[in-house]
PDB file of C-alpha atoms in Angstrom:
ATOM      1  CA  MET A 224       1.687  22.013  -7.105  1.00 84.00           C
ATOM      2  CA  LYS A 225       4.341  20.862 -10.048  1.00 96.00           C
ATOM      3  CA  GLY A 226       5.393  17.185  -9.549  1.00 98.00           C
ATOM      4  CA  ILE A 227       6.638  13.928 -11.367  1.00 98.00           C
ATOM      5  CA  VAL A 228       4.852   9.998 -11.170  1.00 98.00           C
ATOM      6  CA  LEU A 229       7.425   7.819 -11.864  1.00 98.00           C
ATOM      7  CA  GLY A 230       5.243   4.479 -12.279  1.00 98.00           C
ATOM      8  CA  CYS A 231       1.580   4.295 -13.155  1.00 97.00           C
ATOM      9  CA  GLY A 232       0.579   0.535 -11.609  1.00 96.00           C
ATOM     10  CA  ASN A 233      -2.312   0.031 -10.012  1.00 96.00           C
ATOM     11  CA  MET A 234      -1.357   1.348  -6.520  1.00 97.00           C
ATOM     12  CA  SER A 235      -0.380   3.963  -8.249  1.00 98.00           C
ATOM     13  CA  ARG A 236      -3.406   4.402  -9.924  1.00 97.00           C
ATOM     14  CA  ALA A 237      -5.233   3.945  -7.193  1.00 96.00           C
ATOM     15  CA  VAL A 238      -3.856   6.631  -4.969  1.00 97.00           C
ATOM     16  CA  VAL A 239      -3.455   8.873  -7.561  1.00 97.00           C
ATOM     17  CA  GLN A 240      -6.735   8.794  -8.231  1.00 95.00           C
ATOM     18  CA  GLY A 241      -8.601   8.766  -4.616  1.00 94.00           C
ATOM     19  CA  LEU A 242      -5.999  11.971  -4.345  1.00 96.00           C
ATOM     20  CA  SER A 243      -7.283  13.680  -7.422  1.00 95.00           C
ATOM     21  CA  SER A 244     -10.319  15.256  -5.222  1.00 92.00           C
ATOM     22  CA  VAL A 245      -8.363  17.113  -3.015  1.00 94.00           C
ATOM     23  CA  LEU A 246      -4.900  17.695  -5.226  1.00 95.00           C
ATOM     24  CA  ASN A 247      -4.906  19.020  -8.331  1.00 96.00           C
ATOM     25  CA  PHE A 248      -2.432  17.119 -10.917  1.00 97.00           C
ATOM     26  CA  ASN A 249      -2.570  19.638 -14.249  1.00 97.00           C
ATOM     27  CA  GLN A 250       1.123  20.344 -13.598  1.00 97.00           C
ATOM     28  CA  THR A 251       2.332  16.543 -13.031  1.00 98.00           C
ATOM     29  CA  TYR A 252       4.255  14.997 -15.009  1.00 98.00           C
ATOM     30  CA  PHE A 253       3.321  10.989 -15.553  1.00 98.00           C
ATOM     31  CA  TYR A 254       5.858   8.383 -16.431  1.00 98.00           C
ATOM     32  CA  THR A 255       6.271   4.853 -17.219  1.00 96.00           C
ATOM     33  CA  PRO A 256       8.822   3.106 -19.480  1.00 94.00           C
ATOM     34  CA  SER A 257       5.769   0.860 -21.076  1.00 92.00           C
ATOM     35  CA  LYS A 258       4.068   4.546 -21.552  1.00 96.00           C
ATOM     36  CA  THR A 259       0.411   3.158 -21.930  1.00 97.00           C
ATOM     37  CA  LYS A 260      -0.696   3.296 -18.270  1.00 97.00           C
ATOM     38  CA  ALA A 261       1.128   6.595 -17.670  1.00 98.00           C
ATOM     39  CA  GLN A 262      -0.255   7.995 -20.789  1.00 98.00           C
ATOM     40  CA  LYS A 263      -3.483   6.619 -19.487  1.00 98.00           C
ATOM     41  CA  LEU A 264      -3.230   8.027 -15.779  1.00 98.00           C
ATOM     42  CA  ALA A 265      -2.015  11.190 -16.864  1.00 98.00           C
ATOM     43  CA  GLN A 266      -5.262  11.948 -19.212  1.00 98.00           C
ATOM     44  CA  ASP A 267      -8.028  10.341 -16.327  1.00 97.00           C
ATOM     45  CA  VAL A 268      -6.231  13.219 -13.293  1.00 97.00           C
ATOM     46  CA  GLY A 269      -5.768  16.161 -16.249  1.00 97.00           C
ATOM     47  CA  GLY A 270      -2.115  15.547 -15.789  1.00 98.00           C
ATOM     48  CA  ILE A 271       1.149  15.488 -18.702  1.00 98.00           C
ATOM     49  CA  PHE A 272       2.273  12.150 -20.091  1.00 98.00           C
ATOM     50  CA  LEU A 273       5.851  11.829 -20.155  1.00 97.00           C
ATOM     51  CA  GLU A 274       7.581  10.436 -22.989  1.00 95.00           C
ATOM     52  CA  ASP A 275      10.727  10.077 -22.021  1.00 93.00           C
ATOM     53  CA  LEU A 276      13.307  10.572 -18.524  1.00 93.00           C
ATOM     54  CA  SER A 277      15.500  12.448 -20.547  1.00 91.00           C
ATOM     55  CA  THR A 278      12.905  15.682 -20.613  1.00 92.00           C
ATOM     56  CA  LEU A 279      11.712  15.088 -17.162  1.00 94.00           C
ATOM     57  CA  PRO A 280      11.453  19.059 -15.331  1.00 95.00           C
ATOM     58  CA  GLU A 281      14.072  19.847 -13.069  1.00 95.00           C
ATOM     59  CA  ASP A 282      12.025  22.178 -10.441  1.00 96.00           C
ATOM     60  CA  PRO A 283       9.502  19.799  -9.465  1.00 97.00           C
ATOM     61  CA  GLU A 284       7.851  20.076  -5.826  1.00 97.00           C
ATOM     62  CA  PHE A 285       7.348  16.212  -5.254  1.00 98.00           C
ATOM     63  CA  VAL A 286       8.509  12.960  -7.128  1.00 98.00           C
ATOM     64  CA  PHE A 287       6.426  10.247  -6.681  1.00 98.00           C
ATOM     65  CA  LEU A 288       7.748   6.802  -6.573  1.00 98.00           C
ATOM     66  CA  ALA A 289       5.771   4.493  -7.595  1.00 98.00           C
ATOM     67  CA  CYS A 290       8.363   1.485  -9.730  1.00 96.00           C
ATOM     68  CA  LYS A 291       9.158  -2.070  -8.438  1.00 94.00           C
ATOM     69  CA  PRO A 292      11.380  -2.104  -5.756  1.00 94.00           C
ATOM     70  CA  GLN A 293      13.657  -3.880  -7.892  1.00 93.00           C
ATOM     71  CA  GLN A 294      13.810  -1.107 -10.781  1.00 94.00           C
ATOM     72  CA  PHE A 295      14.547   1.539  -7.877  1.00 96.00           C
ATOM     73  CA  SER A 296      18.251   1.030  -8.154  1.00 94.00           C
ATOM     74  CA  ASP A 297      18.746   1.814 -12.107  1.00 94.00           C
ATOM     75  CA  LEU A 298      15.695   5.094 -11.415  1.00 96.00           C
ATOM     76  CA  ALA A 299      18.000   6.502  -8.548  1.00 96.00           C
ATOM     77  CA  LYS A 300      20.907   6.685 -10.832  1.00 94.00           C
ATOM     78  CA  SER A 301      18.739   8.545 -13.687  1.00 93.00           C
ATOM     79  CA  LEU A 302      17.154  10.789 -10.621  1.00 95.00           C
ATOM     80  CA  LYS A 303      20.512  11.412  -8.944  1.00 89.00           C
ATOM     81  CA  GLY A 304      21.316  15.554  -9.240  1.00 88.00           C
ATOM     82  CA  LYS A 305      18.564  15.751 -11.924  1.00 92.00           C
ATOM     83  CA  PHE A 306      16.472  18.232 -10.058  1.00 95.00           C
ATOM     84  CA  LYS A 307      17.234  22.468  -9.464  1.00 94.00           C
ATOM     85  CA  THR A 308      14.918  22.500  -6.993  1.00 93.00           C
ATOM     86  CA  ASN A 309      15.215  20.239  -3.493  1.00 94.00           C
ATOM     87  CA  PRO A 310      11.314  18.082  -4.334  1.00 97.00           C
ATOM     88  CA  LEU A 311      10.407  16.001  -1.725  1.00 98.00           C
ATOM     89  CA  PHE A 312      10.537  12.175  -2.914  1.00 98.00           C
ATOM     90  CA  ILE A 313       7.785  10.045  -1.781  1.00 98.00           C
ATOM     91  CA  SER A 314       7.955   6.771  -2.111  1.00 98.00           C
ATOM     92  CA  ILE A 315       5.363   3.829  -2.037  1.00 98.00           C
ATOM     93  CA  LEU A 316       8.322   1.232  -2.499  1.00 97.00           C
ATOM     94  CA  ALA A 317       8.425  -2.023  -0.195  1.00 95.00           C
ATOM     95  CA  ALA A 318      11.442  -3.104   1.327  1.00 94.00           C
ATOM     96  CA  THR A 319      12.954   0.245   0.352  1.00 95.00           C
ATOM     97  CA  SER A 320      14.604   1.775   3.955  1.00 96.00           C
ATOM     98  CA  LEU A 321      14.528   5.515   4.334  1.00 97.00           C
ATOM     99  CA  SER A 322      18.553   5.560   4.119  1.00 96.00           C
ATOM    100  CA  LEU A 323      18.681   3.304   1.437  1.00 96.00           C
ATOM    101  CA  HIS A 324      16.355   5.733  -0.275  1.00 97.00           C
ATOM    102  CA  GLU A 325      18.763   8.880   0.987  1.00 96.00           C
ATOM    103  CA  GLU A 326      21.783   7.292  -0.408  1.00 95.00           C
ATOM    104  CA  LEU A 327      20.969   6.040  -4.048  1.00 95.00           C
ATOM    105  CA  LEU A 328      18.894   9.550  -4.326  1.00 96.00           C
ATOM    106  CA  GLY A 329      21.436  11.643  -2.802  1.00 95.00           C
ATOM    107  CA  SER A 330      18.381  13.570  -0.979  1.00 96.00           C
ATOM    108  CA  THR A 331      17.386  13.692   2.712  1.00 96.00           C
ATOM    109  CA  ARG A 332      14.300  14.540   1.882  1.00 98.00           C
ATOM    110  CA  ILE A 333      12.060  11.002   1.852  1.00 98.00           C
ATOM    111  CA  LEU A 334       8.057  10.120   2.846  1.00 98.00           C
ATOM    112  CA  ARG A 335       7.962   6.757   2.706  1.00 98.00           C
ATOM    113  CA  VAL A 336       3.653   5.867   2.265  1.00 98.00           C
ATOM    114  CA  MET A 337       2.420   2.231   2.373  1.00 98.00           C
ATOM    115  CA  PRO A 338      -0.947   2.471   1.225  1.00 98.00           C
ATOM    116  CA  ASN A 339      -3.623  -0.451   0.309  1.00 97.00           C
ATOM    117  CA  MET A 340      -5.701  -0.701  -2.386  1.00 96.00           C
ATOM    118  CA  PRO A 341      -9.133   0.291  -1.337  1.00 96.00           C
ATOM    119  CA  VAL A 342      -7.382   3.670  -1.100  1.00 96.00           C
ATOM    120  CA  LYS A 343      -8.959   4.579  -4.490  1.00 92.00           C
ATOM    121  CA  PHE A 344     -12.880   4.057  -2.875  1.00 94.00           C
ATOM    122  CA  LYS A 345     -11.263   6.198  -0.061  1.00 95.00           C
ATOM    123  CA  THR A 346     -11.518   3.391   2.527  1.00 96.00           C
ATOM    124  CA  GLY A 347      -7.619   2.754   2.257  1.00 97.00           C
ATOM    125  CA  VAL A 348      -4.776   2.816   5.213  1.00 98.00           C
ATOM    126  CA  SER A 349      -1.671   4.618   4.377  1.00 98.00           C
ATOM    127  CA  LEU A 350       1.224   4.023   6.809  1.00 98.00           C
ATOM    128  CA  LEU A 351       3.741   7.050   7.057  1.00 98.00           C
ATOM    129  CA  ILE A 352       7.398   7.356   7.850  1.00 98.00           C
ATOM    130  CA  ALA A 353       9.909  10.401   6.977  1.00 98.00           C
ATOM    131  CA  SER A 354      13.132  11.218   7.447  1.00 98.00           C
ATOM    132  CA  ALA A 355      14.239  14.166   9.796  1.00 96.00           C
ATOM    133  CA  SER A 356      14.398  16.951   7.327  1.00 96.00           C
ATOM    134  CA  VAL A 357      11.056  16.372   6.557  1.00 98.00           C
ATOM    135  CA  THR A 358       9.491  19.526   7.745  1.00 97.00           C
ATOM    136  CA  LYS A 359       5.974  19.659  10.357  1.00 97.00           C
ATOM    137  CA  ALA A 360       4.193  21.351   7.492  1.00 97.00           C
ATOM    138  CA  GLU A 361       5.281  18.566   4.566  1.00 97.00           C
ATOM    139  CA  LYS A 362       4.168  15.997   6.742  1.00 98.00           C
ATOM    140  CA  ASP A 363       0.671  17.764   7.436  1.00 98.00           C
ATOM    141  CA  GLN A 364       0.084  18.871   4.169  1.00 97.00           C
ATOM    142  CA  TRP A 365       0.947  14.676   2.444  1.00 98.00           C
ATOM    143  CA  GLN A 366      -1.371  12.912   5.494  1.00 98.00           C
ATOM    144  CA  ASN A 367      -4.120  15.734   5.395  1.00 98.00           C
ATOM    145  CA  SER A 368      -4.320  15.129   1.698  1.00 97.00           C
ATOM    146  CA  LEU A 369      -4.069  10.832   2.464  1.00 98.00           C
ATOM    147  CA  ASN A 370      -6.752  10.837   5.163  1.00 98.00           C
ATOM    148  CA  HIS A 371      -9.169  12.084   1.930  1.00 97.00           C
ATOM    149  CA  ILE A 372      -8.784   8.471   0.856  1.00 97.00           C
ATOM    150  CA  GLY A 373      -8.724   6.136   4.161  1.00 98.00           C
ATOM    151  CA  VAL A 374      -6.731   6.375   7.658  1.00 98.00           C
ATOM    152  CA  THR A 375      -3.475   6.691   8.670  1.00 98.00           C
ATOM    153  CA  LYS A 376      -0.869   6.052  10.915  1.00 98.00           C
ATOM    154  CA  TRP A 377       2.590   7.078  11.895  1.00 98.00           C
ATOM    155  CA  THR A 378       5.030   4.648  12.718  1.00 98.00           C
ATOM    156  CA  GLN A 379       7.606   4.758  15.429  1.00 95.00           C
ATOM    157  CA  ASN A 380      10.428   2.793  13.105  1.00 96.00           C
ATOM    158  CA  GLU A 381      11.262   0.941  10.036  1.00 93.00           C
ATOM    159  CA  LYS A 382      10.742  -2.534  11.971  1.00 93.00           C
ATOM    160  CA  GLU A 383       7.362  -1.570  12.535  1.00 96.00           C
ATOM    161  CA  PHE A 384       6.467  -0.275   8.993  1.00 97.00           C
ATOM    162  CA  ASP A 385       7.408  -3.429   7.732  1.00 93.00           C
ATOM    163  CA  GLN A 386       5.465  -5.473   9.544  1.00 94.00           C
ATOM    164  CA  LEU A 387       2.153  -3.385   9.645  1.00 97.00           C
ATOM    165  CA  MET A 388       2.886  -3.208   5.656  1.00 96.00           C
ATOM    166  CA  LEU A 389       1.782  -7.072   5.921  1.00 95.00           C
ATOM    167  CA  LEU A 390      -1.207  -5.840   7.725  1.00 96.00           C
ATOM    168  CA  CYS A 391      -2.211  -3.095   6.046  1.00 97.00           C
ATOM    169  CA  GLY A 392      -0.841  -3.451   2.908  1.00 96.00           C
ATOM    170  CA  SER A 393      -1.000  -6.967   1.750  1.00 96.00           C
ATOM    171  CA  GLY A 394      -4.145  -6.907   4.069  1.00 97.00           C
ATOM    172  CA  PRO A 395      -6.625  -6.647   1.284  1.00 97.00           C
ATOM    173  CA  ALA A 396      -5.455  -9.752  -0.304  1.00 97.00           C
ATOM    174  CA  PHE A 397      -5.474 -12.063   2.647  1.00 97.00           C
ATOM    175  CA  MET A 398      -9.251 -11.090   3.269  1.00 97.00           C
ATOM    176  CA  TYR A 399     -10.300 -11.963  -0.523  1.00 97.00           C
ATOM    177  CA  GLN A 400      -8.321 -15.077  -0.290  1.00 97.00           C
ATOM    178  CA  TRP A 401     -10.064 -15.648   3.083  1.00 96.00           C
ATOM    179  CA  LEU A 402     -13.886 -15.253   1.372  1.00 96.00           C
ATOM    180  CA  LYS A 403     -12.720 -16.876  -1.392  1.00 96.00           C
ATOM    181  CA  TRP A 404     -11.839 -20.174   0.904  1.00 95.00           C
ATOM    182  CA  LEU A 405     -15.459 -19.828   2.491  1.00 94.00           C
ATOM    183  CA  ALA A 406     -16.973 -19.763  -0.947  1.00 95.00           C
ATOM    184  CA  GLU A 407     -15.294 -22.801  -1.690  1.00 95.00           C
ATOM    185  CA  MET A 408     -16.330 -24.726   1.521  1.00 91.00           C
ATOM    186  CA  SER A 409     -18.985 -26.483  -0.372  1.00 88.00           C
ATOM    187  CA  PRO A 410     -18.175 -27.654  -3.551  1.00 88.00           C
ATOM    188  CA  GLU A 411     -21.418 -28.900  -4.704  1.00 93.00           C
ATOM    189  CA  LEU A 412     -22.795 -25.161  -4.363  1.00 94.00           C
ATOM    190  CA  ASN A 413     -22.639 -22.407  -6.318  1.00 96.00           C
ATOM    191  CA  PHE A 414     -19.510 -20.834  -6.015  1.00 96.00           C
ATOM    192  CA  ASP A 415     -20.712 -17.490  -7.333  1.00 96.00           C
ATOM    193  CA  GLU A 416     -23.540 -17.665  -4.724  1.00 96.00           C
ATOM    194  CA  CYS A 417     -21.585 -18.410  -2.222  1.00 96.00           C
ATOM    195  CA  GLN A 418     -19.387 -15.577  -2.765  1.00 96.00           C
ATOM    196  CA  GLN A 419     -21.433 -13.200  -2.764  1.00 97.00           C
ATOM    197  CA  LEU A 420     -23.341 -14.442   0.749  1.00 96.00           C
ATOM    198  CA  ALA A 421     -19.370 -14.622   1.941  1.00 96.00           C
ATOM    199  CA  ILE A 422     -19.195 -10.988   1.096  1.00 96.00           C
ATOM    200  CA  SER A 423     -22.862 -10.374   2.799  1.00 97.00           C
ATOM    201  CA  VAL A 424     -21.231 -12.178   5.955  1.00 96.00           C
ATOM    202  CA  MET A 425     -17.846 -10.253   6.008  1.00 96.00           C
ATOM    203  CA  GLU A 426     -20.016  -6.836   5.336  1.00 97.00           C
ATOM    204  CA  GLY A 427     -22.201  -7.371   8.725  1.00 97.00           C
ATOM    205  CA  SER A 428     -19.418  -9.102  10.809  1.00 97.00           C
ATOM    206  CA  LEU A 429     -17.495  -5.682   9.909  1.00 96.00           C
ATOM    207  CA  ALA A 430     -20.656  -3.555  10.813  1.00 97.00           C
ATOM    208  CA  SER A 431     -21.301  -5.446  14.089  1.00 97.00           C
ATOM    209  CA  ILE A 432     -17.255  -4.680  15.252  1.00 97.00           C
ATOM    210  CA  LYS A 433     -18.306  -1.000  14.500  1.00 95.00           C
ATOM    211  CA  GLU A 434     -21.474  -0.965  16.248  1.00 97.00           C
ATOM    212  CA  GLN A 435     -20.165  -2.774  19.073  1.00 97.00           C
ATOM    213  CA  LYS A 436     -16.558  -0.783  19.902  1.00 95.00           C
ATOM    214  CA  ASP A 437     -16.581  -1.995  23.311  1.00 97.00           C
ATOM    215  CA  LYS A 438     -16.787  -5.611  22.941  1.00 98.00           C
ATOM    216  CA  ASP A 439     -13.408  -7.616  21.586  1.00 97.00           C
ATOM    217  CA  LEU A 440     -13.387  -9.830  18.998  1.00 97.00           C
ATOM    218  CA  GLN A 441     -12.431 -12.940  20.905  1.00 97.00           C
ATOM    219  CA  THR A 442     -16.302 -11.487  23.108  1.00 98.00           C
ATOM    220  CA  LEU A 443     -17.553 -11.618  19.487  1.00 97.00           C
ATOM    221  CA  ILE A 444     -16.898 -14.738  18.917  1.00 97.00           C
ATOM    222  CA  ASN A 445     -18.242 -16.189  21.626  1.00 97.00           C
ATOM    223  CA  GLU A 446     -21.354 -14.674  21.259  1.00 97.00           C
ATOM    224  CA  VAL A 447     -21.787 -16.483  18.203  1.00 97.00           C
ATOM    225  CA  THR A 448     -20.438 -19.971  19.061  1.00 98.00           C
ATOM    226  CA  SER A 449     -22.641 -22.220  21.461  1.00 96.00           C
ATOM    227  CA  LYS A 450     -21.230 -24.814  23.164  1.00 95.00           C
ATOM    228  CA  GLY A 451     -21.031 -28.039  21.855  1.00 96.00           C
ATOM    229  CA  GLY A 452     -22.928 -26.522  18.456  1.00 97.00           C
ATOM    230  CA  VAL A 453     -21.881 -26.565  14.473  1.00 97.00           C
ATOM    231  CA  THR A 454     -19.778 -22.705  15.126  1.00 97.00           C
ATOM    232  CA  ALA A 455     -17.623 -24.701  17.690  1.00 97.00           C
ATOM    233  CA  ALA A 456     -17.380 -27.744  15.769  1.00 97.00           C
ATOM    234  CA  VAL A 457     -15.679 -25.855  13.039  1.00 96.00           C
ATOM    235  CA  LEU A 458     -13.619 -23.712  14.989  1.00 97.00           C
ATOM    236  CA  SER A 459     -12.085 -26.722  16.952  1.00 97.00           C
ATOM    237  CA  GLY A 460     -11.151 -28.266  13.739  1.00 97.00           C
ATOM    238  CA  TRP A 461      -9.653 -25.275  12.454  1.00 95.00           C
ATOM    239  CA  GLU A 462      -8.012 -25.033  16.158  1.00 96.00           C
ATOM    240  CA  LYS A 463      -6.658 -28.947  15.662  1.00 97.00           C
ATOM    241  CA  GLU A 464      -5.470 -28.294  12.219  1.00 96.00           C
ATOM    242  CA  ASN A 465      -3.152 -25.379  13.957  1.00 97.00           C
ATOM    243  CA  ILE A 466      -4.595 -22.648  11.378  1.00 95.00           C
ATOM    244  CA  SER A 467      -2.891 -19.873  13.407  1.00 95.00           C
ATOM    245  CA  ALA A 468       0.144 -21.252  12.931  1.00 97.00           C
ATOM    246  CA  SER A 469       0.176 -21.773   9.384  1.00 96.00           C
ATOM    247  CA  LEU A 470      -0.774 -17.886   9.331  1.00 95.00           C
ATOM    248  CA  LYS A 471       2.134 -17.088  11.049  1.00 96.00           C
ATOM    249  CA  ASN A 472       4.177 -18.745   9.212  1.00 97.00           C
ATOM    250  CA  GLY A 473       3.133 -17.094   5.668  1.00 96.00           C
ATOM    251  CA  TRP A 474       3.341 -14.219   7.547  1.00 96.00           C
ATOM    252  CA  ASN A 475       7.350 -14.922   8.551  1.00 96.00           C
ATOM    253  CA  GLN A 476       7.951 -15.730   4.373  1.00 97.00           C
ATOM    254  CA  GLY A 477       6.068 -12.330   3.967  1.00 95.00           C
ATOM    255  CA  LEU A 478       8.894 -10.406   6.353  1.00 95.00           C
ATOM    256  CA  THR A 479      11.535 -12.898   4.643  1.00 96.00           C
ATOM    257  CA  ARG A 480      10.891 -11.315   1.345  1.00 95.00           C
ATOM    258  CA  VAL A 481      11.205  -7.968   2.631  1.00 94.00           C
ATOM    259  CA  ASP A 482      14.752  -8.570   3.559  1.00 93.00           C
ATOM    260  CA  GLU A 483      15.189 -10.565  -0.131  1.00 95.00           C
ATOM    261  CA  ILE A 484      14.260  -7.522  -1.872  1.00 93.00           C
ATOM    262  CA  THR A 485      16.754  -5.056   0.189  1.00 92.00           C
ATOM    263  CA  GLN A 486      19.052  -7.274  -0.798  1.00 93.00           C
ATOM    264  CA  ILE A 487      18.443  -7.285  -4.209  1.00 92.00           C
ATOM    265  CA  ILE A 488      18.305  -3.640  -4.043  1.00 91.00           C
ATOM    266  CA  LEU A 489      21.413  -3.655  -2.395  1.00 90.00           C
ATOM    267  CA  GLN A 490      23.352  -5.783  -4.772  1.00 89.00           C
ATOM    268  CA  SER A 491      22.354  -3.725  -7.669  1.00 83.00           C
ATOM    269  CA  LYS A 492      23.413  -0.477  -6.601  1.00 77.00           C
TER     270      LYS A 492
END
């Protein structure tokens, strides 16, 4: 499959490396302005390093967009009308709607994908939404490929896509932060040991959830929490501090940032 990968940062590398077990990238061209990351990723998956956008192939089957959203407008200008074929544009850009992709690229063949970093280890989550002109065969093909690096979900609309992007795309960072906070709860203890114990607790808790699918999270919380006990005291303290409201506030700030980035792209058209 002949393709182009534009942007080879952490997320792009995670997706491409994960997919390299099911897709052949030997006809795929890799480009980043800094060159180094593209050269390394192309080498790792058997692709072709592209030194300059002026030498882009004119007949790709797909173009994988993985630049920063703030760079998209300038990149789109260099791509618009460039291809003799009608490639499928696969974009992992946040805060960039299908309609904005279509307008800036001059194409209605857009597949938005929002993966998360665990796709590198085939345990990720990828959200999907596509323009109407993307065929069912193409959607099935890419969903089947992405299913090899985790689970996939088609979203109903872009509002749902953006909301779930915070849960799925950003979610690993939230989990890591929570584990870090737990490890820091007792400053007099060794942090590295507490971190490893916190990770083990998380792994065991996830295993418990998977093994008890008939029980919701509140039921599992109740089973661990004895009335008047230590666990209850900690949870009560968090409730009094309104931790859930703080989490919701951070979530809303994330959604606000989505709108801000969209406006930056619009202003740079």
